[in-house]
Tab-separated table of C-alpha atoms and ligand atoms in Angstrom:
chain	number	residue	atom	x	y	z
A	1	UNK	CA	-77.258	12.401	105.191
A	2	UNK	CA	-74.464	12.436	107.267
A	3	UNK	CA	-73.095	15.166	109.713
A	4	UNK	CA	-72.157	18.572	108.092
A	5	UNK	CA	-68.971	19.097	109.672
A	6	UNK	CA	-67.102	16.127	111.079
A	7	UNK	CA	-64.741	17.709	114.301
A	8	UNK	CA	-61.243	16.800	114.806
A	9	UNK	CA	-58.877	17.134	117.792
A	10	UNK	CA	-54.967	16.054	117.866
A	11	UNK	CA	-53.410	15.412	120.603
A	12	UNK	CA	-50.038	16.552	119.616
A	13	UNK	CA	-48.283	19.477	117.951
A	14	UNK	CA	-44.923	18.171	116.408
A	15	UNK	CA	-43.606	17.644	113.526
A	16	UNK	CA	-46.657	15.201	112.124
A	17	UNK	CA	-49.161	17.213	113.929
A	18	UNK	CA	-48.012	20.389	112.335
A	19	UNK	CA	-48.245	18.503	108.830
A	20	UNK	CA	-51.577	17.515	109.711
A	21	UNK	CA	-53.086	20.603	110.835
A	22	UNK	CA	-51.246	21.974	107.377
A	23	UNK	CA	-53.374	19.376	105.685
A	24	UNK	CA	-56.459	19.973	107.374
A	25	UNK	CA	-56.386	23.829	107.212
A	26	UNK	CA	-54.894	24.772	104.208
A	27	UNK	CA	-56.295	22.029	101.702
A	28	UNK	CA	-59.939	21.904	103.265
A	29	UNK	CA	-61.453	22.524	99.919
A	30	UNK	CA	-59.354	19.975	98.501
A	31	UNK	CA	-60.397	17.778	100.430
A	32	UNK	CA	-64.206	18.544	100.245
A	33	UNK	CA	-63.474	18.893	96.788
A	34	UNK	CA	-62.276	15.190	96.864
A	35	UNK	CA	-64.529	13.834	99.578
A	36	UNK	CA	-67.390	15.961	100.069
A	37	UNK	CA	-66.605	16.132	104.041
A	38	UNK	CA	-66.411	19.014	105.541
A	39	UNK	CA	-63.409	18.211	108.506
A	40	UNK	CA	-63.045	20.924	111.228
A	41	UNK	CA	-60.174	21.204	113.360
A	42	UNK	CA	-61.506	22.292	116.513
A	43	UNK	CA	-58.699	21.681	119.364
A	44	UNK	CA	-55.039	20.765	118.974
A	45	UNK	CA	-53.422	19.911	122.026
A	46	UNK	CA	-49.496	20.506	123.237
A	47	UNK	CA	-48.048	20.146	126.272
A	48	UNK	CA	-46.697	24.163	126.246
A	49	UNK	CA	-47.656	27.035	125.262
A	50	UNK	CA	-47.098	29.322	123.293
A	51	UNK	CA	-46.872	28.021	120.118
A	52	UNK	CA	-46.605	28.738	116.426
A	53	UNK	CA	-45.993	26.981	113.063
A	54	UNK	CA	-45.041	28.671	110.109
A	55	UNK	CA	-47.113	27.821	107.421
A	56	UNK	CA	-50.185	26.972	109.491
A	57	UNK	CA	-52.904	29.052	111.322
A	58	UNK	CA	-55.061	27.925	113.811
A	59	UNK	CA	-58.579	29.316	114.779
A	60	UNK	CA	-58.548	31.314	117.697
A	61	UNK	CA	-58.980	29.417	121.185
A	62	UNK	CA	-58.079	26.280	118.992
A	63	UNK	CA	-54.487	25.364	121.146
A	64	UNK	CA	-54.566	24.106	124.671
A	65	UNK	CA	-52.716	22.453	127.060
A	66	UNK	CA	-55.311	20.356	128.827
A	67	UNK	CA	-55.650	16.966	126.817
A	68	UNK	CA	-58.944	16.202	128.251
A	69	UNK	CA	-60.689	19.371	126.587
A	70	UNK	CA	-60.233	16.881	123.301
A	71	UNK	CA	-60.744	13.096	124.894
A	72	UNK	CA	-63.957	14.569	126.780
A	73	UNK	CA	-65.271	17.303	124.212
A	74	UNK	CA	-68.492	15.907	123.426
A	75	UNK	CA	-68.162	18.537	120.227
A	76	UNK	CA	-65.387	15.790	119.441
A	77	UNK	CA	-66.104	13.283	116.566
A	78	UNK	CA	-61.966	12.143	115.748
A	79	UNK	CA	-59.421	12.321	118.373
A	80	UNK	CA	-56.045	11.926	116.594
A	81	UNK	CA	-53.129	10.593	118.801
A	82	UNK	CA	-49.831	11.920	117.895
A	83	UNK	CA	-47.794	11.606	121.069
A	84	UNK	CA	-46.241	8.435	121.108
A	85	UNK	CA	-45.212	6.348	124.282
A	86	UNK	CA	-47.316	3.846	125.391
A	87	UNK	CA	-49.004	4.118	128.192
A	88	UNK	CA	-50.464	7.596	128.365
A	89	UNK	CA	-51.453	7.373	124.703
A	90	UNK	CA	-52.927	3.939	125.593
A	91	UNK	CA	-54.823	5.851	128.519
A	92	UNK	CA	-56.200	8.488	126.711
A	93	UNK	CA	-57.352	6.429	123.096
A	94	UNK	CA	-59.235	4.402	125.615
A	95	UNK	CA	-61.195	7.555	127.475
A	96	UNK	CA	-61.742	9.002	124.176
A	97	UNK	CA	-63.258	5.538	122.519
A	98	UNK	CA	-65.062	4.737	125.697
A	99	UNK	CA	-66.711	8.366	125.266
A	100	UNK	CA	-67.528	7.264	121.872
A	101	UNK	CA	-64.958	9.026	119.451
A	102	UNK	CA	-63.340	7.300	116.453
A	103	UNK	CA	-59.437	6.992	116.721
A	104	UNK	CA	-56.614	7.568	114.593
A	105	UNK	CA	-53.093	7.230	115.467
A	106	UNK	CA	-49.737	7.002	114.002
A	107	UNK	CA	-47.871	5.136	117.197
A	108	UNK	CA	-46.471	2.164	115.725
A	109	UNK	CA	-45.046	0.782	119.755
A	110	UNK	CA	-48.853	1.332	120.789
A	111	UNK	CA	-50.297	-0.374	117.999
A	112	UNK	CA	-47.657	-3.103	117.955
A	113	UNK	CA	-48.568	-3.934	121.484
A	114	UNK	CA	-51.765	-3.177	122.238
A	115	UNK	CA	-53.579	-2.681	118.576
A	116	UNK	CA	-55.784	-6.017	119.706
A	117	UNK	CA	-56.866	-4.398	123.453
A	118	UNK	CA	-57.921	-1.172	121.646
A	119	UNK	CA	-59.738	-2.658	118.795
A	120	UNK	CA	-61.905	-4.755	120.743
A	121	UNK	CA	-62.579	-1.761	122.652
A	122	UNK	CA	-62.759	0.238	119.596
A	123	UNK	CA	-65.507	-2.674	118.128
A	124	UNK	CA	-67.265	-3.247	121.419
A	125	UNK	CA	-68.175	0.915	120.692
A	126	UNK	CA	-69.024	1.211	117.595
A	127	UNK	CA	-66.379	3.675	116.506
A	128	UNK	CA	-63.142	3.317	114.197
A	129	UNK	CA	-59.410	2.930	114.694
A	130	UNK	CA	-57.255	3.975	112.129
A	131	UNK	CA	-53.286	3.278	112.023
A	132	UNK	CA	-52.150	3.592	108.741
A	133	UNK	CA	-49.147	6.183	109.773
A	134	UNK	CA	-47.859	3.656	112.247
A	135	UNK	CA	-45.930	1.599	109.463
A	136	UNK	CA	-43.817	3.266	106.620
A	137	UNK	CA	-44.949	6.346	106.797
A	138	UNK	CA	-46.954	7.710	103.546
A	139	UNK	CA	-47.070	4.496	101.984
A	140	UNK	CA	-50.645	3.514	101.930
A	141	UNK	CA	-49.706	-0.016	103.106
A	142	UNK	CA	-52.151	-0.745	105.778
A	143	UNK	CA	-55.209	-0.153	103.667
A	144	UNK	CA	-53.966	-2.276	100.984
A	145	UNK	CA	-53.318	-5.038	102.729
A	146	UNK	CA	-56.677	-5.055	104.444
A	147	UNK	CA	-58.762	-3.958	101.283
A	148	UNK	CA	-56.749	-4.662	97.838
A	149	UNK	CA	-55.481	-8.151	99.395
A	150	UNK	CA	-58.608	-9.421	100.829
A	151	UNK	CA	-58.892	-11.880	98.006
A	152	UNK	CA	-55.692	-12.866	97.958
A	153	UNK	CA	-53.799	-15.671	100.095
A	154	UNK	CA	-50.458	-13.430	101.346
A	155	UNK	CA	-47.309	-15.472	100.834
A	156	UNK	CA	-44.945	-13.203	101.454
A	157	UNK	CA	-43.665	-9.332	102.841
A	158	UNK	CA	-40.400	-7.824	102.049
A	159	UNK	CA	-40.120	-4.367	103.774
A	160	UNK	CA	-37.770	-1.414	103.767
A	161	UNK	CA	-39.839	0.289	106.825
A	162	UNK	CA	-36.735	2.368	108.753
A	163	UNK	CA	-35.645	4.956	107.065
A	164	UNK	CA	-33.083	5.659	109.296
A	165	UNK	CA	-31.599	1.918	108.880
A	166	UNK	CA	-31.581	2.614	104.563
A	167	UNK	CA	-30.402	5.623	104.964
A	168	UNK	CA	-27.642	4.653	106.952
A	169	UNK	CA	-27.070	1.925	104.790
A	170	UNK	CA	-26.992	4.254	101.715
A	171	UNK	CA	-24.321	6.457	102.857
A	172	UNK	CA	-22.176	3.842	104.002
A	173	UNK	CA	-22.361	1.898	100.075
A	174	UNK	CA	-22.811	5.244	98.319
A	175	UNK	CA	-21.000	7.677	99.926
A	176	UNK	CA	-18.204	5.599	101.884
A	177	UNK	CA	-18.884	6.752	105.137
A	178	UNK	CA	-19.152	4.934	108.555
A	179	UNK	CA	-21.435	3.945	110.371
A	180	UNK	CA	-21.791	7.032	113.430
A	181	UNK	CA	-21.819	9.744	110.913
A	182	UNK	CA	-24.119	8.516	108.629
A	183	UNK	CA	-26.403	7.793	112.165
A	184	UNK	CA	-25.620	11.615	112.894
A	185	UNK	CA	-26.629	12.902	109.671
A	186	UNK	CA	-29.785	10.591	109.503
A	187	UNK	CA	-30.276	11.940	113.082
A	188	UNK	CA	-30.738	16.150	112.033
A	189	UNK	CA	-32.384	15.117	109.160
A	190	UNK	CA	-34.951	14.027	111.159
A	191	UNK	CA	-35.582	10.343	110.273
A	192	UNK	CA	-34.491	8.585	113.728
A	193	UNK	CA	-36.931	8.003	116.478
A	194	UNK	CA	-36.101	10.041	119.885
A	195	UNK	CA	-33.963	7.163	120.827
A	196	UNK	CA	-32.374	6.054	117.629
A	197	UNK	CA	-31.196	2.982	119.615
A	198	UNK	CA	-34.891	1.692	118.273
A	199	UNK	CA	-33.783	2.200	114.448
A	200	UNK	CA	-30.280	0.944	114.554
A	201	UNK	CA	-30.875	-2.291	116.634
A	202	UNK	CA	-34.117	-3.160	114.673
A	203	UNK	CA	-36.815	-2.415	117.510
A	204	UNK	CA	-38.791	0.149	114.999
A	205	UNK	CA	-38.804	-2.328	112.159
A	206	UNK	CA	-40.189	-5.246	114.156
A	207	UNK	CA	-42.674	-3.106	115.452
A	208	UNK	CA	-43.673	-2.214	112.407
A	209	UNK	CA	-43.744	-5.763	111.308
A	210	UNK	CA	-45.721	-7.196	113.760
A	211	UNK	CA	-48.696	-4.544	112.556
A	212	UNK	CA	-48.038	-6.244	109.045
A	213	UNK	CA	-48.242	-9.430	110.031
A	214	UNK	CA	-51.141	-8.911	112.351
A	215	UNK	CA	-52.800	-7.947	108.797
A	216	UNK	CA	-51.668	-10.204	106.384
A	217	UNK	CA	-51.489	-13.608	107.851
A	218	UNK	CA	-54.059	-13.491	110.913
A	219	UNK	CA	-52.036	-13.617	113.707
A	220	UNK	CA	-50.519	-11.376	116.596
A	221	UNK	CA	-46.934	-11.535	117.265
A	222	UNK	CA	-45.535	-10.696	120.316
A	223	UNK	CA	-42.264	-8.552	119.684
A	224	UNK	CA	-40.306	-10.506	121.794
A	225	UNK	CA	-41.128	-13.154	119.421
A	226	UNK	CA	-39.647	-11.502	115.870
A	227	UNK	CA	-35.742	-12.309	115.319
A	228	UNK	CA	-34.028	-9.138	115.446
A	229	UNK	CA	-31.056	-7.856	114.560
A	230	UNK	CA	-30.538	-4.271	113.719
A	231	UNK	CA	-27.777	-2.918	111.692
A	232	UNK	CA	-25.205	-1.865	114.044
A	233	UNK	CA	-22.227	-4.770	113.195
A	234	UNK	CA	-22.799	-3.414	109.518
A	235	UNK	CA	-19.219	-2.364	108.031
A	236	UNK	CA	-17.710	-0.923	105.243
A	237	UNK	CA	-16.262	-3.921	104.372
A	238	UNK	CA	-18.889	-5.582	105.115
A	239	UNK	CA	-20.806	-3.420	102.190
A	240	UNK	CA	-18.017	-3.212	99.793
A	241	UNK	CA	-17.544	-7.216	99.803
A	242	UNK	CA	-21.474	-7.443	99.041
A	243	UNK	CA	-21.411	-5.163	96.312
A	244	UNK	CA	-18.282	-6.859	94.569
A	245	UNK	CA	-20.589	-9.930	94.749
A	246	UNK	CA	-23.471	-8.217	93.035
A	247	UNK	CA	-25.186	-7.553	96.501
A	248	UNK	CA	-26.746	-5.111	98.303
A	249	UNK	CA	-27.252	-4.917	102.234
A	250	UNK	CA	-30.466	-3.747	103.125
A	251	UNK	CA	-32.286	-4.207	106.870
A	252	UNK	CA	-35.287	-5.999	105.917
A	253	UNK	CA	-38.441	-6.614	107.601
A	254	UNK	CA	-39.815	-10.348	106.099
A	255	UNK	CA	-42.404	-12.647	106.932
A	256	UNK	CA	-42.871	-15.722	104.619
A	257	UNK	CA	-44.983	-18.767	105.128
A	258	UNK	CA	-43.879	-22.310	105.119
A	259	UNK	CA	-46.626	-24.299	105.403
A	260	UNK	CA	-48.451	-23.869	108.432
A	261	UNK	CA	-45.718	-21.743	109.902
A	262	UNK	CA	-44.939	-18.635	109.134
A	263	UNK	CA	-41.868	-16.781	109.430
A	264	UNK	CA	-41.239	-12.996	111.233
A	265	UNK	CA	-37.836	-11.401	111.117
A	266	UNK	CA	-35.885	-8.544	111.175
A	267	UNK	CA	-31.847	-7.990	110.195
A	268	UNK	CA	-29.568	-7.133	107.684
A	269	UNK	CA	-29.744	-8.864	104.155
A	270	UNK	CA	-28.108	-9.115	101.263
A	271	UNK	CA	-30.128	-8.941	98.257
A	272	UNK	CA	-29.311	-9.110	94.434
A	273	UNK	CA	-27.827	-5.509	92.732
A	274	UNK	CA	-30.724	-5.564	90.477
A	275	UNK	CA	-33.517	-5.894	92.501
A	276	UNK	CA	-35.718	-3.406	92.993
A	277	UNK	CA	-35.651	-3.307	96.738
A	278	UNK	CA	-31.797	-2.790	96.618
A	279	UNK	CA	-31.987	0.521	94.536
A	280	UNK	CA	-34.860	2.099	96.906
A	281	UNK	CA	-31.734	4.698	98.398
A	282	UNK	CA	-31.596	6.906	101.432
A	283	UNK	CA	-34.595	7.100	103.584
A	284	UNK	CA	-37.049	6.149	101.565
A	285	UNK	CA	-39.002	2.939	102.182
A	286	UNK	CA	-40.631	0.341	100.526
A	287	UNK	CA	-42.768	-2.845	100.440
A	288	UNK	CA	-42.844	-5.899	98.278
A	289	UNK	CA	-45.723	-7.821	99.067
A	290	UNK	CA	-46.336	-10.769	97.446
A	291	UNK	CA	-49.965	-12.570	97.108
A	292	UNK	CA	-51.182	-15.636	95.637
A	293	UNK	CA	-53.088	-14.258	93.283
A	294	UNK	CA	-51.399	-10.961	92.240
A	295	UNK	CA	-48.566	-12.047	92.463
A	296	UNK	CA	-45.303	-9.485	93.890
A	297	UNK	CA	-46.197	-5.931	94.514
A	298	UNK	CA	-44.016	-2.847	95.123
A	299	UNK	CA	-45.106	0.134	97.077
A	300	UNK	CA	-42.691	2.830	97.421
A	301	UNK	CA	-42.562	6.414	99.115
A	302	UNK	CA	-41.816	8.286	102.206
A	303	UNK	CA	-41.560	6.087	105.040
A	304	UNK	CA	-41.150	9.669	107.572
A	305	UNK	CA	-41.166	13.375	107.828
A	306	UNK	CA	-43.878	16.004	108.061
A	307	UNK	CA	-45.810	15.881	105.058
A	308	UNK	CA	-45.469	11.834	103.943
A	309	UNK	CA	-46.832	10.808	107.521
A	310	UNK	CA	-49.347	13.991	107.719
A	311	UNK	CA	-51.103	12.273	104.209
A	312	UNK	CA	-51.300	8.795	105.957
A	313	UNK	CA	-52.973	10.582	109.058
A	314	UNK	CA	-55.299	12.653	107.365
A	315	UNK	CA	-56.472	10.016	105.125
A	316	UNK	CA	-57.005	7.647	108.452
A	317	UNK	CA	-59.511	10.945	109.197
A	318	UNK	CA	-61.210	10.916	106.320
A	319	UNK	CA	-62.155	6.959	106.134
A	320	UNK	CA	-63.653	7.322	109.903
A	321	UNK	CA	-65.377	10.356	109.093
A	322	UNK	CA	-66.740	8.402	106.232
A	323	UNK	CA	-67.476	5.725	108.417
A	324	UNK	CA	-69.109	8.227	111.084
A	325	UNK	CA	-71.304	9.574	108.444
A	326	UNK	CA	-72.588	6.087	107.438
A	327	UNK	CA	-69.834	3.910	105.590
A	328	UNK	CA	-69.380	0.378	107.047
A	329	UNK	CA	-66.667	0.738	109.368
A	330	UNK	CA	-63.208	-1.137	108.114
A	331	UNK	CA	-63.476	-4.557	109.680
A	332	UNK	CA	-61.828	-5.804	113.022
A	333	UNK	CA	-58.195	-7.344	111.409
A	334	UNK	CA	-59.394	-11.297	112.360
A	335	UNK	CA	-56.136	-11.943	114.830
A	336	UNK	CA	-57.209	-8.782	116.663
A	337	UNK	CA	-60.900	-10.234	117.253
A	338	UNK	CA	-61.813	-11.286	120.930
A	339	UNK	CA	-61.177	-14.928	119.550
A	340	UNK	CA	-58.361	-14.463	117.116
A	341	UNK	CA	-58.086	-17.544	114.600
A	342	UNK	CA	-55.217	-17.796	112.457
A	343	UNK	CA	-54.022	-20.922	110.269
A	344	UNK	CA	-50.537	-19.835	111.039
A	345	UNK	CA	-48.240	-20.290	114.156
A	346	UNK	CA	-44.774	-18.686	113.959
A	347	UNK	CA	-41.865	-20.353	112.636
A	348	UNK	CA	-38.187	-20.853	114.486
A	349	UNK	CA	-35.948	-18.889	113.053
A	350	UNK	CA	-33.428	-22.381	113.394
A	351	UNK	CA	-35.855	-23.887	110.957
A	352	UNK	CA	-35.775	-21.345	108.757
A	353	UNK	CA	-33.212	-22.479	105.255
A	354	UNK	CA	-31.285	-19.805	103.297
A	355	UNK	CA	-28.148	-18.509	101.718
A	356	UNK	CA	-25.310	-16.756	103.908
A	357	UNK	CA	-22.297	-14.295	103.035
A	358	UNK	CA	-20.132	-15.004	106.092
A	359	UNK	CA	-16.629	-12.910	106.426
A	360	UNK	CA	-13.870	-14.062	108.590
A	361	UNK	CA	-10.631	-12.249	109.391
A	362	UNK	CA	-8.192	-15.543	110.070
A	363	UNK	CA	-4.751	-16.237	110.125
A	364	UNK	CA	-3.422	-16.418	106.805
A	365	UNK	CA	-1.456	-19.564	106.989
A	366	UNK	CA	-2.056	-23.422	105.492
A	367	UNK	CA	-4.992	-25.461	106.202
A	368	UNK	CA	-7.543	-22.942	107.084
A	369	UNK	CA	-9.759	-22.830	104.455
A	370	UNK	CA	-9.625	-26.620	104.867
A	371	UNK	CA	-10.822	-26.269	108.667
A	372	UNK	CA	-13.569	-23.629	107.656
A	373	UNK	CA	-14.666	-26.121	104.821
A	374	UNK	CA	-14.534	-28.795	107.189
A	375	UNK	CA	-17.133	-27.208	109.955
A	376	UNK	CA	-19.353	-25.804	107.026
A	377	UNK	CA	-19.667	-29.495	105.181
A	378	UNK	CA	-19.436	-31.277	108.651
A	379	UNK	CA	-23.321	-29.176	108.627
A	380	UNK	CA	-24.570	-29.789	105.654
A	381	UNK	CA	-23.386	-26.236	104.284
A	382	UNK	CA	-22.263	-25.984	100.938
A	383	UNK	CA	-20.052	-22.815	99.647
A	384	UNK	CA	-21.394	-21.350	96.573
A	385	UNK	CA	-18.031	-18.532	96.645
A	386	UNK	CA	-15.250	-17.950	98.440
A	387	UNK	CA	-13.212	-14.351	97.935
A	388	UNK	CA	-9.634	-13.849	99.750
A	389	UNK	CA	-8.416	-10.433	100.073
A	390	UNK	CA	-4.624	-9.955	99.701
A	391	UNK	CA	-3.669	-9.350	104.020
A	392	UNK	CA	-3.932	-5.584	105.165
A	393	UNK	CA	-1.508	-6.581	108.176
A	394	UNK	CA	1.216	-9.348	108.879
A	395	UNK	CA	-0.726	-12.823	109.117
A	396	UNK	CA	-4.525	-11.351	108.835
A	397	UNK	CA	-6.656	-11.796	106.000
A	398	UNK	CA	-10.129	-11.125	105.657
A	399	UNK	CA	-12.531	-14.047	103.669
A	400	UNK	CA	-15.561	-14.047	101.938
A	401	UNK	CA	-17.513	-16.990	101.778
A	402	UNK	CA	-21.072	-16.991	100.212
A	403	UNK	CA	-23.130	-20.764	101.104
A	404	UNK	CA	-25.921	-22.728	99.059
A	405	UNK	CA	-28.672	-22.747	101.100
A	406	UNK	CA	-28.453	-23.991	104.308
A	407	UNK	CA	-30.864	-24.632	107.586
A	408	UNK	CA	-30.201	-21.653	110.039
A	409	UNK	CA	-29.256	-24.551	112.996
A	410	UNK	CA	-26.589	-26.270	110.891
A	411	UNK	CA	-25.206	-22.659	110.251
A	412	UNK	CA	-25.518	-21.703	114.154
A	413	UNK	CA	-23.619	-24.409	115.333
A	414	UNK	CA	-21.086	-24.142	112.508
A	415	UNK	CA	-20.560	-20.254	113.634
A	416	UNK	CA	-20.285	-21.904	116.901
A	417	UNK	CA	-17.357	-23.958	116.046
A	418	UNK	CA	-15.889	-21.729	113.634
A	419	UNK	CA	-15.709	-18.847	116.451
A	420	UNK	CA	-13.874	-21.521	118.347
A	421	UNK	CA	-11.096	-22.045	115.774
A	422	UNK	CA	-7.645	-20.611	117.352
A	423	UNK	CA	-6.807	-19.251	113.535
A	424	UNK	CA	-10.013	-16.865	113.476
A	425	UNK	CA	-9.218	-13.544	115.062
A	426	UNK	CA	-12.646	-12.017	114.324
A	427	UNK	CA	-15.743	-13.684	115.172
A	428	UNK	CA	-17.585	-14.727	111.971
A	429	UNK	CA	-20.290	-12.160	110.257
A	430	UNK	CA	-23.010	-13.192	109.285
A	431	UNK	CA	-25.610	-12.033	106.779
A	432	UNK	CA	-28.226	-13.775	105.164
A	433	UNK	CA	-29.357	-13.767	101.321
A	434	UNK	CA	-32.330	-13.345	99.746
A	435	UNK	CA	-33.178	-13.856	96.370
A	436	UNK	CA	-36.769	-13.090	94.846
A	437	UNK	CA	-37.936	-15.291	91.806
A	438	UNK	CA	-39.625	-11.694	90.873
B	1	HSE	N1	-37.553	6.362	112.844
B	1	HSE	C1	-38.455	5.896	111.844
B	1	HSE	C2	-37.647	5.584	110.597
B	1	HSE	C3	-39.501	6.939	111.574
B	1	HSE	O1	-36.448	5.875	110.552
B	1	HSE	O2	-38.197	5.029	109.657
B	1	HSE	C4	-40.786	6.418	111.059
B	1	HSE	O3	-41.338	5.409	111.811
């Protein structure tokens, strides 16, 4: 038998911790119903006061100001970390494990940086820490990988995981607009992060990555360490070319392996019309995972917002109060253990071999095609299209030119030397293709 009531406190009364207390309060029978817990919410914590939410009521004496009636309240069974930053939140997950509490948070920079320090602490005392809000939301992602992939060998991760990025993206191919109003409307809808600067340049979908790939193949990545590049070069053109090819541009998240390496990137990429990554629209998110046995899998939802990130906290509650009253608790993810082993190191992105759209704006006159062709085959690169748009101004045309696959050096130093050209007057874009055999 385990505990009758299983006592909750959040640290944090936003936007998720308003969903969750919705959750907690209003479908408590529901989730008896479903579970057979009984979850309390005892304290919520926010840094002023007053406070209301429509929609929600808490008990009486539930709010406070003073964090530490929840990290030391030996009443306390979950503390649930919903403030974000680092270092505070790291401080205060470590009090409340050290006194013995089971942790669930939805900070993705926390977990991307220091998910191994708190774990160990986390294992070393017995209690459980939960993070499946930290990456794409209400998409039960983390669990799967750690549970419905344990008998498989992962090859592969596709991920939409900003929503701000696709929904950027969506506007722009959808909708025509540019690029800093479809960031402002993304931004009072709600989906960026405080500093959108994290969405746009890819921060938030590295982060995110590193937590998947800390899962699925074993080993921690530093962020420093994942090739990033956010969406913020992205143009109209740039979209409208893609899509007259049959492409769509989408910022994705990927880690493959190649052999013993494995590969851990984020930036824009163009991906086939028909696939079903390129019609998952506006901020929704989604992630292909694909594993050795099962072969490609698609998981799809709300990657932000109240209610989508709410589910993925309060179902992080209900698997440690399952595991306080008696379930196993989930296992320590193997390159978070005190002596990670992994049969993976990561990849160079130079090493890594793929298609490229690259457009040019050049002077339209003879022989420069030939010098473009000259660089690419000089590398090794072989062009699989080329498109030239009638000029817009006097002696300034814009060109297409979609490769075979290539090795990323080859095309670095071939950007390098094309740059250098006197008849380019834009330096080259560049956006990399991937095709699934799925
Ligand atoms: N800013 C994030 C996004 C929110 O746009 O996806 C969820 O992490």
């Amino acid at each position: 038998m385990g505990k009758p009531e299983i006592n909750v406190g959040l640290l944090g009364w936003g936007t998720v911790g308003t969903g969750v207390s919705k959750i907690l309060i209003n479908q408590k029978h529901q989730i008896y119903q479903n579970t057979g817990l009984n979850l309390n919410l005892l304290k919520v914590a926010k840094r002023t006061l007053p406070a209301q939410r429509t929609g929600v009521d808490l008990a009486n004496n539930c709010l406070t100001t003073d964090v530490n009636t929840i990290v030391d309240n030996p009443d306390i069974d979950i503390v649930v970390e919903l403030i974000g930053g680092i270092a505070n939140s790291r401080e205060l997950i470590s009090r409340a494990i050290r006194n013995g509490k089971s942790i669930v948070t939805a900070n993705k920079a926390l977990i991307a940086e220091c998910g191994a320090d708190l774990y160990q602490l986390a294992q070393k005392q017995g209690v459980s820490l939960n993070f499946e809000a930290s990456t794409a939301g209400g998409i039960p992602i983390i669990k799967t990988l750690r549970e419905s992939f344990a008998g498989n060998k992962v090859e592969s991760i596709y991920g939409i995981v900003n929503g701000t990025c696709n929904y950027i993206l969506t506007e722009m191919q959808k909708n025509g607009r540019n690029f800093s109003e479809a960031l402002k409307m993304a931004q009072e809808r709600g989906y960026a992060e405080a500093d959108p600067t994290l969405d746009i340049d890819g921060t938030d979908a590295a982060q995110k990555l590193t937590i998947l790939v800390a899962l699925a193949h074993h080993i921690k990545v530093p962020l420093n360490q994942v090739h990033t590049e956010g969406i913020t070069k992205i143009t109209q053109n740039d979209i409208q070319y893609a899509q007259e090819l049959g492409y769509t541009v989408k910022l994705l998240a990927i880690t493959k392996s190649r052999g013993t390496k494995i590969d851990v990137r984020v930036h824009p990429t163009l991906i086939p019309n028909d696939s079903m990554l390129a019609n998952v629209s506006d901020a929704f998110n989604a992630v292909c995972v694909v594993g050795n046995a099962v072969g490609p899998t698609l998981f799809y939802g709300q990657g932000a917002g109240e209610m989508p990130t709410a589910s993925a906290v309060v179902a992080d509650i209900i698997d440690a109060a399952r595991s306080i009253n008696g379930n196993s608790h989930v296992p320590i993810p193997p390159a978070w253990a005190s002596k990670p082993h992994s049969d993976f190191s990561i990849g160079l992105i130079d090493d890594i071999e793929t298609r490229y759209y690259l457009k040019l704006v050049v002077q339209d006159c003879p022989g420069v095609l030939a010098q473009i062709g000259t660089i690419l085959g000089n590398q090794d690169i072989s062009i699989s299209s080329v498109i030239q748009k009638e000029p817009h101004c006097k002696n300034s045309v814009s060109l297409i030119i979609l490769t075979h696959k290539a090795c990323e050096a080859n095309m670095c130093q071939a950007r390098i030397e094309i740059d250098n050209l006197e008849v380019v007057q834009e330096k080259l874009t560049l956006i990399r293709i991937e095709e699934f055999d799925f």
